[in-house]
Short mmCIF file of C-alpha atoms and ligand atoms in Angstrom, two decimals:
data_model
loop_
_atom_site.label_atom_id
_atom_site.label_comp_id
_atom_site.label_asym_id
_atom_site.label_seq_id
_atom_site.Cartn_x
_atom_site.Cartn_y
_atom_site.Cartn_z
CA UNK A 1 205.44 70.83 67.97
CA UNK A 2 208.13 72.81 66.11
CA UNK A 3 211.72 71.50 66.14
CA UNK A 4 213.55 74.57 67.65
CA UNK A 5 216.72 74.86 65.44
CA UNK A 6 218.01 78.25 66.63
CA UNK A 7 219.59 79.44 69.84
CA UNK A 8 218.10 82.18 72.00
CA UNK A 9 221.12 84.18 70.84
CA UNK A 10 220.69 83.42 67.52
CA UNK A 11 216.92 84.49 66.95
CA UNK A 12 217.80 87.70 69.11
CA UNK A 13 220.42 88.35 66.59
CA UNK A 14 217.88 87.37 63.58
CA UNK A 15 215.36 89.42 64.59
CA UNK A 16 217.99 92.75 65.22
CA UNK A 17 219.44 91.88 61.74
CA UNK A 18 215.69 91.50 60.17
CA UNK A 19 215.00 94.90 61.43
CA UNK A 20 217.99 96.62 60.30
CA UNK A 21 217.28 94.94 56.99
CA UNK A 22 213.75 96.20 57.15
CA UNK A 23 215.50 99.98 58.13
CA UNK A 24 217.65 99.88 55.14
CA UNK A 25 214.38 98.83 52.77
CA UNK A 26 212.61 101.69 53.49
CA UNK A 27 216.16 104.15 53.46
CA UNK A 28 215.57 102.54 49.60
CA UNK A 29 212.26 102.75 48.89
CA UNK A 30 209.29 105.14 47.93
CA UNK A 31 206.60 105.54 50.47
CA UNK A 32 203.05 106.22 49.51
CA UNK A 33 200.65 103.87 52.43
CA UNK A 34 198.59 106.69 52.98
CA UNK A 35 198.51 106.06 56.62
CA UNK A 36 202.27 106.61 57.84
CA UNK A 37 205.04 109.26 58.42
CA UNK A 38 208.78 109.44 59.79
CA UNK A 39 209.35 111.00 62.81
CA UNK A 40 211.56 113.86 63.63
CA UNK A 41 214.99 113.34 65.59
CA UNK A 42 213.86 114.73 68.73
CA UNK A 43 210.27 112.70 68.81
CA UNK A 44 212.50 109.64 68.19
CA UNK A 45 214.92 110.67 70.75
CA UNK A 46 212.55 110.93 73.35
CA UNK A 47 210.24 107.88 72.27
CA UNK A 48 213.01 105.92 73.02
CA UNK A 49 213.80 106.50 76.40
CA UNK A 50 212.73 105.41 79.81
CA UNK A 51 209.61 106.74 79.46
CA UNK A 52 208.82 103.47 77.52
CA UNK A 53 209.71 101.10 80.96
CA UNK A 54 207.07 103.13 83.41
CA UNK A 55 203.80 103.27 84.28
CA UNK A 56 200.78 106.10 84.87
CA UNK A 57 197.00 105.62 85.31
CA UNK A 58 194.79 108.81 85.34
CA UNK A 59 195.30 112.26 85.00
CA UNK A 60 198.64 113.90 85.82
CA UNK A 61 199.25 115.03 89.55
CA UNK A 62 196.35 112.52 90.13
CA UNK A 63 198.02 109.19 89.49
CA UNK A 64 197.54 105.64 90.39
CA UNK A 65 201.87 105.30 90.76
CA UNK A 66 204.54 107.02 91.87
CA UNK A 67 207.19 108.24 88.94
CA UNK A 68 205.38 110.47 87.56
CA UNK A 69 206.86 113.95 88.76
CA UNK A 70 208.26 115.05 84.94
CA UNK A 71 205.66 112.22 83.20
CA UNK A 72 203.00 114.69 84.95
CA UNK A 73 204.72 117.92 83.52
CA UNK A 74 205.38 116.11 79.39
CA UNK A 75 201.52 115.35 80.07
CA UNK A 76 200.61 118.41 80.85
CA UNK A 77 203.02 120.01 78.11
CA UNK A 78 201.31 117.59 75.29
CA UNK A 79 197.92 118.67 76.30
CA UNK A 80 198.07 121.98 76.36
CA UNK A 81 200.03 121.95 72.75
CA UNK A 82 197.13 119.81 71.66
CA UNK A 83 194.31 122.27 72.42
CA UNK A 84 196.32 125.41 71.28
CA UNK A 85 197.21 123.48 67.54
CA UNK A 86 193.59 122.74 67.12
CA UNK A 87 191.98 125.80 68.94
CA UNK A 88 190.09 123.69 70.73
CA UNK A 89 188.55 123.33 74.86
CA UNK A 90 189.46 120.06 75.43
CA UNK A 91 192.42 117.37 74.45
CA UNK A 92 192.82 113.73 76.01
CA UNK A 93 196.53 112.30 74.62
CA UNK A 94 195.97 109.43 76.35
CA UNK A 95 194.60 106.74 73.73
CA UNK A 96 197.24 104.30 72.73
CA UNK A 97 196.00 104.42 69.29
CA UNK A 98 193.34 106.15 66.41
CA UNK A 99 191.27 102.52 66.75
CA UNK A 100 191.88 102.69 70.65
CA UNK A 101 190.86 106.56 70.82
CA UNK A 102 187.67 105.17 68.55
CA UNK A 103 186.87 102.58 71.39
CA UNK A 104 186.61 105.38 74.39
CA UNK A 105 184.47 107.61 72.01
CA UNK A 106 182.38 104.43 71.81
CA UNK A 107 182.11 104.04 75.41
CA UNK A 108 181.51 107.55 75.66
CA UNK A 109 178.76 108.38 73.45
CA UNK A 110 177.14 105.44 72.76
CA UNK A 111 175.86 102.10 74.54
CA UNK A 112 175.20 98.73 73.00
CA UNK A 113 172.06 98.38 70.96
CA UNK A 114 173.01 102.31 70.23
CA UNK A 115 172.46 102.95 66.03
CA UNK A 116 175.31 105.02 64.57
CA UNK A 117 175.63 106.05 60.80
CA UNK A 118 178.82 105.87 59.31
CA UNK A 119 180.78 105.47 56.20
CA UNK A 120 181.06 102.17 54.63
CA UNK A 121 184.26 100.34 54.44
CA UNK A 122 184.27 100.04 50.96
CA UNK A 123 183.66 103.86 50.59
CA UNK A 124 186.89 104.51 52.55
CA UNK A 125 185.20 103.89 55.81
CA UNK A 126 187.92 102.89 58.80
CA UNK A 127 187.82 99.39 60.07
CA UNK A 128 186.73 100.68 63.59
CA UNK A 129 183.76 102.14 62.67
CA UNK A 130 182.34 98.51 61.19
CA UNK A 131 180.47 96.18 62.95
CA UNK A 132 183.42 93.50 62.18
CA UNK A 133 185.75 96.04 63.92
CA UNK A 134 185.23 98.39 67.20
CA UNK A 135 181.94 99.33 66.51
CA UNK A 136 180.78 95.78 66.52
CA UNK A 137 182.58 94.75 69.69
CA UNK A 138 180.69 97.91 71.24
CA UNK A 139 177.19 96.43 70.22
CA UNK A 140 176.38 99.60 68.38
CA UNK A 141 174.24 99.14 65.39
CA UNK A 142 175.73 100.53 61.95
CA UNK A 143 173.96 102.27 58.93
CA UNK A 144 176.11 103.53 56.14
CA UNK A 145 175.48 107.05 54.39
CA UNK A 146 174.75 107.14 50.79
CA UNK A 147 178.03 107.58 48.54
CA UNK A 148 179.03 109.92 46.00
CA UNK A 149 180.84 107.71 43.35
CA UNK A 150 181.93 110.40 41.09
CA UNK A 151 182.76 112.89 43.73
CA UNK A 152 184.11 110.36 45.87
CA UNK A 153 182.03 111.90 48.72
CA UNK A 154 178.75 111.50 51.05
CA UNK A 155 176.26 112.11 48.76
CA UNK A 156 173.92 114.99 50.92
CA UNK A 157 170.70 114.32 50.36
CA UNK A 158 170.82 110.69 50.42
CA UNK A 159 172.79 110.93 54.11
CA UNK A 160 170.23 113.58 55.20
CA UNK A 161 167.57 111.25 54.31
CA UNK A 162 169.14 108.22 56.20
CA UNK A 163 169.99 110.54 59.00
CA UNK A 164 166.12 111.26 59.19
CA UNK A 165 165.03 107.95 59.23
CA UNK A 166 167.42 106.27 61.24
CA UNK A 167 167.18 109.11 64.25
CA UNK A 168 171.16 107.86 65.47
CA UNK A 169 172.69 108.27 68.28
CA UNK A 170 175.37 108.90 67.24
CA UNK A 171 176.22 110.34 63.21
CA UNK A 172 180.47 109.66 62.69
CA UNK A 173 181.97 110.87 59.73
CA UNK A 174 185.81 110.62 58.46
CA UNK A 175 187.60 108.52 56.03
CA UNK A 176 190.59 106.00 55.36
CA UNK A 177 190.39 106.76 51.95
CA UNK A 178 189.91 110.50 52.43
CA UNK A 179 189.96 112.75 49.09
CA UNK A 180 187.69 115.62 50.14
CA UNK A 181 186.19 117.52 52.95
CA UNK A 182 182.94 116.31 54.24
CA UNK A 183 180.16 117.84 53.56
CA UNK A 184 179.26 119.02 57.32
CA UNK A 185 177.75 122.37 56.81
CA UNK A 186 175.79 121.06 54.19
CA UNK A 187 174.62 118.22 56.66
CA UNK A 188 174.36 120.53 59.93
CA UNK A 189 170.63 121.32 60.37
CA UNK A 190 169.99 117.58 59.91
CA UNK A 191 171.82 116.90 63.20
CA UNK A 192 169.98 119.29 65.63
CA UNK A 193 167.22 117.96 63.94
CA UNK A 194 167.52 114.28 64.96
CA UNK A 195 169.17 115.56 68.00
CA UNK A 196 172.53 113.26 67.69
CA UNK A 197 176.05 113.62 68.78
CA UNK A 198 178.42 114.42 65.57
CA UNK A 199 182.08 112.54 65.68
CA UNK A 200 184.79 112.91 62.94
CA UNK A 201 187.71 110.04 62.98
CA UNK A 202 190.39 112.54 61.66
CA UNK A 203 193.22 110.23 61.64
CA UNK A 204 194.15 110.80 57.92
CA UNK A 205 194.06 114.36 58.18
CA UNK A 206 194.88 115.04 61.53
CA UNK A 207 198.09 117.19 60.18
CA UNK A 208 196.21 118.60 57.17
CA UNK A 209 193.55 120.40 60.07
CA UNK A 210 195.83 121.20 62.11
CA UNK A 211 198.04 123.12 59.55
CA UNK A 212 194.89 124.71 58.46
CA UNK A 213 194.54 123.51 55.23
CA UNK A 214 191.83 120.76 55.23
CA UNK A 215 188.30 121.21 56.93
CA UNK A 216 188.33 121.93 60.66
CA UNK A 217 185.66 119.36 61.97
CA UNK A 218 185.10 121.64 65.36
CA UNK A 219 184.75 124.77 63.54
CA UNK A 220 182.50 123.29 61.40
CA UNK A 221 180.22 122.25 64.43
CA UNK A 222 181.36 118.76 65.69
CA UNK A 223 180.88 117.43 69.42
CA UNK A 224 184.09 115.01 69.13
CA UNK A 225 186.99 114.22 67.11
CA UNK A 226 189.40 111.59 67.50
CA UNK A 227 192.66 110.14 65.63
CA UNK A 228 195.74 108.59 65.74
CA UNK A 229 199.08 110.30 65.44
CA UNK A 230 201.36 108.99 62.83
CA UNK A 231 199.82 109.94 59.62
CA UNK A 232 199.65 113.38 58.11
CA UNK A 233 200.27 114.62 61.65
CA UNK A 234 203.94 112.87 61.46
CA UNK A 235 204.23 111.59 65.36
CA UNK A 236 204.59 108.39 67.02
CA UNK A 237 202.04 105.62 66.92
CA UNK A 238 199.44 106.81 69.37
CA UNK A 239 195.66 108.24 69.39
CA UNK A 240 194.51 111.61 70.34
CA UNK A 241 190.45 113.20 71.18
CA UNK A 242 189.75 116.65 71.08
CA UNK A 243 186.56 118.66 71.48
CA UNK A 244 185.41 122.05 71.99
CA UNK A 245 182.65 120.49 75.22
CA UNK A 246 179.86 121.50 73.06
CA UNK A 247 177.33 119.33 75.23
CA UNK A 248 176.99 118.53 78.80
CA UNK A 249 179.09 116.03 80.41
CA UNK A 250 181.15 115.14 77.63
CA UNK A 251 183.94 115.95 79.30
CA UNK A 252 183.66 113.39 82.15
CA UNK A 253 182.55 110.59 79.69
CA UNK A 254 185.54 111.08 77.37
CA UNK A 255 188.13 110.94 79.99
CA UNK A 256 186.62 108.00 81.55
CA UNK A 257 186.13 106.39 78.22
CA UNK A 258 190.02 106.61 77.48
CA UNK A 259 190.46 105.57 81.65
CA UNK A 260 189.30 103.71 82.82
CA UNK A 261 187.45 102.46 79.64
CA UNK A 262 189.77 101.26 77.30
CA UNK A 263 193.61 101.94 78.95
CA UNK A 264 195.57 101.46 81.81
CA UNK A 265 199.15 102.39 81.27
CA UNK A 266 199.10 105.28 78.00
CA UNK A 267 202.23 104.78 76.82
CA UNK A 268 204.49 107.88 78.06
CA UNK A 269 207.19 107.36 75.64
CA UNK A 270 204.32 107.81 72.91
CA UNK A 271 203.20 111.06 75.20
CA UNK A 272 206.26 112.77 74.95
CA UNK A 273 206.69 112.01 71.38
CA UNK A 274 203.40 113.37 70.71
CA UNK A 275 204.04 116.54 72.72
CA UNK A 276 207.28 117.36 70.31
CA UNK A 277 205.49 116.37 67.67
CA UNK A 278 202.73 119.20 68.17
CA UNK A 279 205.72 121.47 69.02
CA UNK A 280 206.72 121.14 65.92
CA UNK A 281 203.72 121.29 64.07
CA UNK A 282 202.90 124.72 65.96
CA UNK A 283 205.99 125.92 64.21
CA UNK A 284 206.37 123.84 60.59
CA UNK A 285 202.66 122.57 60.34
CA UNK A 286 201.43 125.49 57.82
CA UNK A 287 204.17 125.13 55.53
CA UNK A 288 204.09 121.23 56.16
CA UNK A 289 200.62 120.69 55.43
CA UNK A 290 200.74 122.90 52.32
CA UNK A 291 203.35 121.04 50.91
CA UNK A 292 201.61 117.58 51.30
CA UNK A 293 198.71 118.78 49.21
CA UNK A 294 200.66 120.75 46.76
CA UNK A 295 202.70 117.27 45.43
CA UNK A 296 199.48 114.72 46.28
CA UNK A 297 197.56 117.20 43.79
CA UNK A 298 200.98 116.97 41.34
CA UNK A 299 201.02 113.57 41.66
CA UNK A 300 197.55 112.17 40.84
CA UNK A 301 198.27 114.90 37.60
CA UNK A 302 201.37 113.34 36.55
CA UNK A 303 199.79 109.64 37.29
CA UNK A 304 196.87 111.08 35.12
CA UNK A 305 199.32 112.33 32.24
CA UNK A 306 200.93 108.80 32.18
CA UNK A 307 197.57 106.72 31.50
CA UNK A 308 196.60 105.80 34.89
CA UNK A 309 192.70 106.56 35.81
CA UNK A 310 193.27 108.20 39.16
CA UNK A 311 189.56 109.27 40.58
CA UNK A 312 188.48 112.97 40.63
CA UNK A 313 190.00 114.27 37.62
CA UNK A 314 187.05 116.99 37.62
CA UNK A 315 187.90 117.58 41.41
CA UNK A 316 192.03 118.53 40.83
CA UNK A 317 192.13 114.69 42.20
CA UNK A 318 192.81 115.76 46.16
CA UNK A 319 191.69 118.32 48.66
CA UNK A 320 193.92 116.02 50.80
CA UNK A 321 197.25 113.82 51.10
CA UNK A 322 195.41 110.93 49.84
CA UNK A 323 194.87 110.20 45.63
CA UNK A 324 193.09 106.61 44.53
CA UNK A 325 193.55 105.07 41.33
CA UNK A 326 191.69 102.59 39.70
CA UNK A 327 193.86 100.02 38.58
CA UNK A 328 191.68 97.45 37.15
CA UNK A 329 192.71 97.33 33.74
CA UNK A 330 196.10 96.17 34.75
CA UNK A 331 195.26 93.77 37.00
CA UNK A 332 193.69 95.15 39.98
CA UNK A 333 194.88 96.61 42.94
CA UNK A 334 196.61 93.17 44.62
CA UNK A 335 198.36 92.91 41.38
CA UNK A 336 199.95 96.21 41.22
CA UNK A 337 200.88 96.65 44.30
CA UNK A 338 202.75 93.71 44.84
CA UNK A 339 204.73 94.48 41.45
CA UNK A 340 205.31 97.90 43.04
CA UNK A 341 206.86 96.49 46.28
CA UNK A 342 209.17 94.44 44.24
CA UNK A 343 210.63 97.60 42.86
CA UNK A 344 210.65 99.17 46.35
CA UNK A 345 207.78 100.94 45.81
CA UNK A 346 205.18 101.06 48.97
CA UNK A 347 201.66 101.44 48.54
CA UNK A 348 198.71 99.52 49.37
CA UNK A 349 196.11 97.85 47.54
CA UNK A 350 192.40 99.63 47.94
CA UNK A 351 188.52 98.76 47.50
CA UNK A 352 186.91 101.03 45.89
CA UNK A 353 182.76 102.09 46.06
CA UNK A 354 181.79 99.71 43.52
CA UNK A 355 183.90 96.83 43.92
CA UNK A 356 181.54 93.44 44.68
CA UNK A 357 184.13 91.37 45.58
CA UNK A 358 185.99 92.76 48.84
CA UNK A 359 189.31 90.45 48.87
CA UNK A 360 189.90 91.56 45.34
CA UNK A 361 189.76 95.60 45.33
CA UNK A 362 190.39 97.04 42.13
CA UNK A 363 192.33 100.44 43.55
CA UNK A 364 195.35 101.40 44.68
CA UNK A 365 195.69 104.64 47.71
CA UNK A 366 198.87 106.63 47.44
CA UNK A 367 199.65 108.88 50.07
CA UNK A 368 202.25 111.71 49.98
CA UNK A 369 202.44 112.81 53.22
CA UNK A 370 205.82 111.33 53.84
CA UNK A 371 207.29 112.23 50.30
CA UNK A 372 206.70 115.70 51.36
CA UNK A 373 208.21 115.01 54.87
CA UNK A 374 211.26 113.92 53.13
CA UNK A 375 211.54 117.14 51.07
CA UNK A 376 210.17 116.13 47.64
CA UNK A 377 207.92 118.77 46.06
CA UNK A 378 205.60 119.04 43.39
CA UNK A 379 208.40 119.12 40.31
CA UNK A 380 209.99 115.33 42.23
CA UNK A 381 206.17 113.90 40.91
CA UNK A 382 206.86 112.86 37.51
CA UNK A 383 209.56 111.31 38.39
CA UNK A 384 207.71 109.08 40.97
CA UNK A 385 205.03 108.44 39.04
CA UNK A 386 207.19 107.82 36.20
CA UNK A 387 208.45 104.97 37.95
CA UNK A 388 205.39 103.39 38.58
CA UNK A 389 204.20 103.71 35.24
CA UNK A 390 207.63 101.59 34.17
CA UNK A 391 206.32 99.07 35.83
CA UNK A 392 202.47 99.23 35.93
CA UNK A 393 201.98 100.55 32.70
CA UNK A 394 205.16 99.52 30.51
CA UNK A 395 205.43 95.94 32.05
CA UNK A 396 209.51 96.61 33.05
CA UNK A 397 210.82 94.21 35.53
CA UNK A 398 210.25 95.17 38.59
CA UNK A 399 213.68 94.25 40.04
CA UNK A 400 215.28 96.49 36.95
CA UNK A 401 213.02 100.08 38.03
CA UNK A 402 214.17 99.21 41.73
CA UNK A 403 217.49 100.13 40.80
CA UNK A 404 216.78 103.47 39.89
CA UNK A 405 214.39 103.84 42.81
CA UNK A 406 217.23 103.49 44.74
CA UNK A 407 219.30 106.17 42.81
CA UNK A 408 216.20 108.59 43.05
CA UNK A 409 216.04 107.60 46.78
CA UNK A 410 219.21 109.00 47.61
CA UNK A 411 218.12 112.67 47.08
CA UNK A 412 215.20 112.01 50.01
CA UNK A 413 216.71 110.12 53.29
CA UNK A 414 216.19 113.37 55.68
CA UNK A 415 213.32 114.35 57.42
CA UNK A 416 211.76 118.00 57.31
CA UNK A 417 209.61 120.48 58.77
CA UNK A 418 211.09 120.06 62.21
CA UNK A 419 213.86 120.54 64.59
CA UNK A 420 217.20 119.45 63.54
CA UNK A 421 215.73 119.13 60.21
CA UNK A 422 218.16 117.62 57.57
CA UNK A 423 218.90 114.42 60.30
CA UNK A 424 218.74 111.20 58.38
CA UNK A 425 214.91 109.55 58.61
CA UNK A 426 216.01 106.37 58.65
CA UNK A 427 219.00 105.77 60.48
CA UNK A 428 218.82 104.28 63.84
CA UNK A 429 221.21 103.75 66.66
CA UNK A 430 223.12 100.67 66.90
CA UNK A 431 225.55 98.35 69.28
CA UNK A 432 228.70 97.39 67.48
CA UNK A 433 228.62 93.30 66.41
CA UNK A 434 226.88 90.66 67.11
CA UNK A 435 225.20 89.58 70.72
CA UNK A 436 227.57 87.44 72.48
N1 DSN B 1 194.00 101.13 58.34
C1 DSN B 1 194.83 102.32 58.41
C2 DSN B 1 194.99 102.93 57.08
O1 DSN B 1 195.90 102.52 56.40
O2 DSN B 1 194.22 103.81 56.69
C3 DSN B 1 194.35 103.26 59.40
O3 DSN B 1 194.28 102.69 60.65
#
């Protein structure tokens, strides 16, 4: 047993100052996990409300509670937005999360014993679609495509072979590490072939599709996508499943995957957030999207002109948000990154194809989703990867190069491409003093 040496007032007031602490961190610091965003004043506005205290199970005007009269209509709202930014028949908003919207396509599609091919982890596969993750938990049995070292890709051949052999269920495609398009047209015979359902975790480039500048998975002939929220598409933390109902009954299994399959209560706050979110990617996505491919491109260059071996050279780096450097040489990827965070700068550490040893990855992912969110373009690149090559490459104190992080910060504190754009990104509302 623990000795408690703090007051119920005082850990309150810990944990308020912790996060403020936490706010002012990031006000300071340059963002690059490929895998998160700032939201825009009126998402934030509206995620914090009372939405967040209720409760709905179902479909709207069909609940399981009453209090749903304007839940039913932000519902409806978010919905409809969904299906006209992605052109698509159908849109569920309902998953609390991307793993959580992965879960209900599991129960949809598949049932335990099922076989499913999918992306390794250490090729930039998601977590979910392992058998240590969702998948696993689901009973469905995995088998990874062939990958493209060089191109950073599914290698085509070798995933129509295993796609031949393996006769799955179900084939699932889509990256956490996520350079390039995948090679679905290439890949699309193979499927009506083998006679599977095709799903595409889109979660990294949710944003990127839906501003029209990355692949669009149902265009390109996929039964299901799925994804969370928060990353290139810059909403709240929440999951999403769209499909054009290219097969029978998919429908009815995807909306009883997300309920009652895997959710009761969806999280309305998160609804509503999403449904402003998609407002305002209808309007800024385009230009939003363009933007976040325009400076990752710039910045894997200017990494490249500065020593680093970022991947893809040949390929211009990117088709995506998303560059990975190899980081070996000084250190590996643990090493680096926790050098970086000391001089407030936020990126993750990253296996890469032909690492052996998975709790020592040799890469680092950079995203720049949310440096274009904040306004930085292509020319603001060499300076950011200037100052990681102070301290990666140079060997500069960390704690010196987080001073001018800090300076350079000060330019980018304001979120973009949406309403009220210019409001502060990182400023949050606040009672005066301490709890009493
Ligand atoms: N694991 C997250 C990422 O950083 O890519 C996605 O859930």
């Amino acid at each position: 047993m623990h000795e408690i040496v703090a007051s119920a007032k005082q850990l309150a007031q810990s944990v308020r100052e912790l996060t403020r602490k936490h706010n002012s961190w990031f006000k300071e610091s340059i963002p690059l996990i490929a895998s998160e965003n700032v939201m825009s004043p009126v998402a934030r506005e509206v995620l914090n409300s009372d939405l967040n205290n209720r409760y709905a199970e179902g479909l709207p005007f069909k609940r399981y509670y009453q209090g749903n009269i304007y839940v039913d209509e932000i519902e409806t709202i978010c919905e409809n937005l969904a299906k006209e930014v992605f052109s698509c028949k159908f849109a569920d908003v309902r998953s609390i999360s991307g793993t959580v919207s992965n879960m209900a396509v599991l129960m949809a599609l598949t049932k335990p014993r099922d076989k499913m091919t999918t992306v390794a982890l250490s090729d930039g596969g998601h977590i979910s679609h392992a058998k240590i993750g969702a998948t696993g938990v689901r009973g469905v049995r995995t088998f990874n495509y062939p990958f493209d070292e060089k191109n950073m890709n599914i290698d085509v051949e070798g995933a129509k072979r295993l796609i031949r052999e393996v006769k799955p269920k179900v084939a699932l495609f889509g990256q956490s590490v996520f350079l390039f398009p995948t090679p679905l047209k290439e890949l699309n015979g193979v499927f009506e072939e083998v006679g599977c359902t095709t799903w595409y975790d889109a979660a990294h480039v949710l944003g990127l599709v839906a501003g029209k500048r990355f692949q669009d998975p149902l265009k390109e002939g996929v039964d299901v996508v799925s994804g969370s929220t928060h990353k290139t598409l810059p909403g709240p933390q929440h999951g999403m499943i769209i499909s054009d109902l290219s097969k029978d009954g998919l429908e009815t299994s995807l909306r009883r995957g997300v309920f009652p399959g895997v959710t009761s209560n969806h999280h309305l706050h998160s609804v509503a957030a999403l449904a402003v979110t998609l407002a305002e990617t209808k309007e800024f996505g385009e230009a939003y999207a363009d933007q976040t491919i325009k400076d990752a491109k710039a910045l894997g260059g200017a990494l490249h002109e500065r020593g680093f071996n970022v991947l893809c050279e040949h390929l211009g780096f990117t088709a995506s948000h998303t560059i990975v450097v190899d980081v070996e040489e000084y250190g590996g990827g643990a090493k680096v990154a926790k050098a970086l965070e000391k001089a407030n700068i936020i990126l993750n550490k990253n296996l890469l194809p032909w690492d052996s040893d998975p709790v020592r990855p040799s890469g680092i992912r950079i995203g720049a989703q949310e440096l274009a969110r904040l306004g930085m373009k292509e020319n603001h690149m060499a300076d950011v990867s200037e100052l990681i090559a102070r301290v990666v490459v140079k060997g500069e104190p960390p704690e010196k190069v987080r001073e001018d992080v800090i300076e350079f910060k000060r330019q980018f504190t304001k979120v973009h491409y949406c309403f009220y754009e210019g409001e502060e990104a990182y400023d949050y509302p606040a009672y005066d003093g301490d709890i009493v």
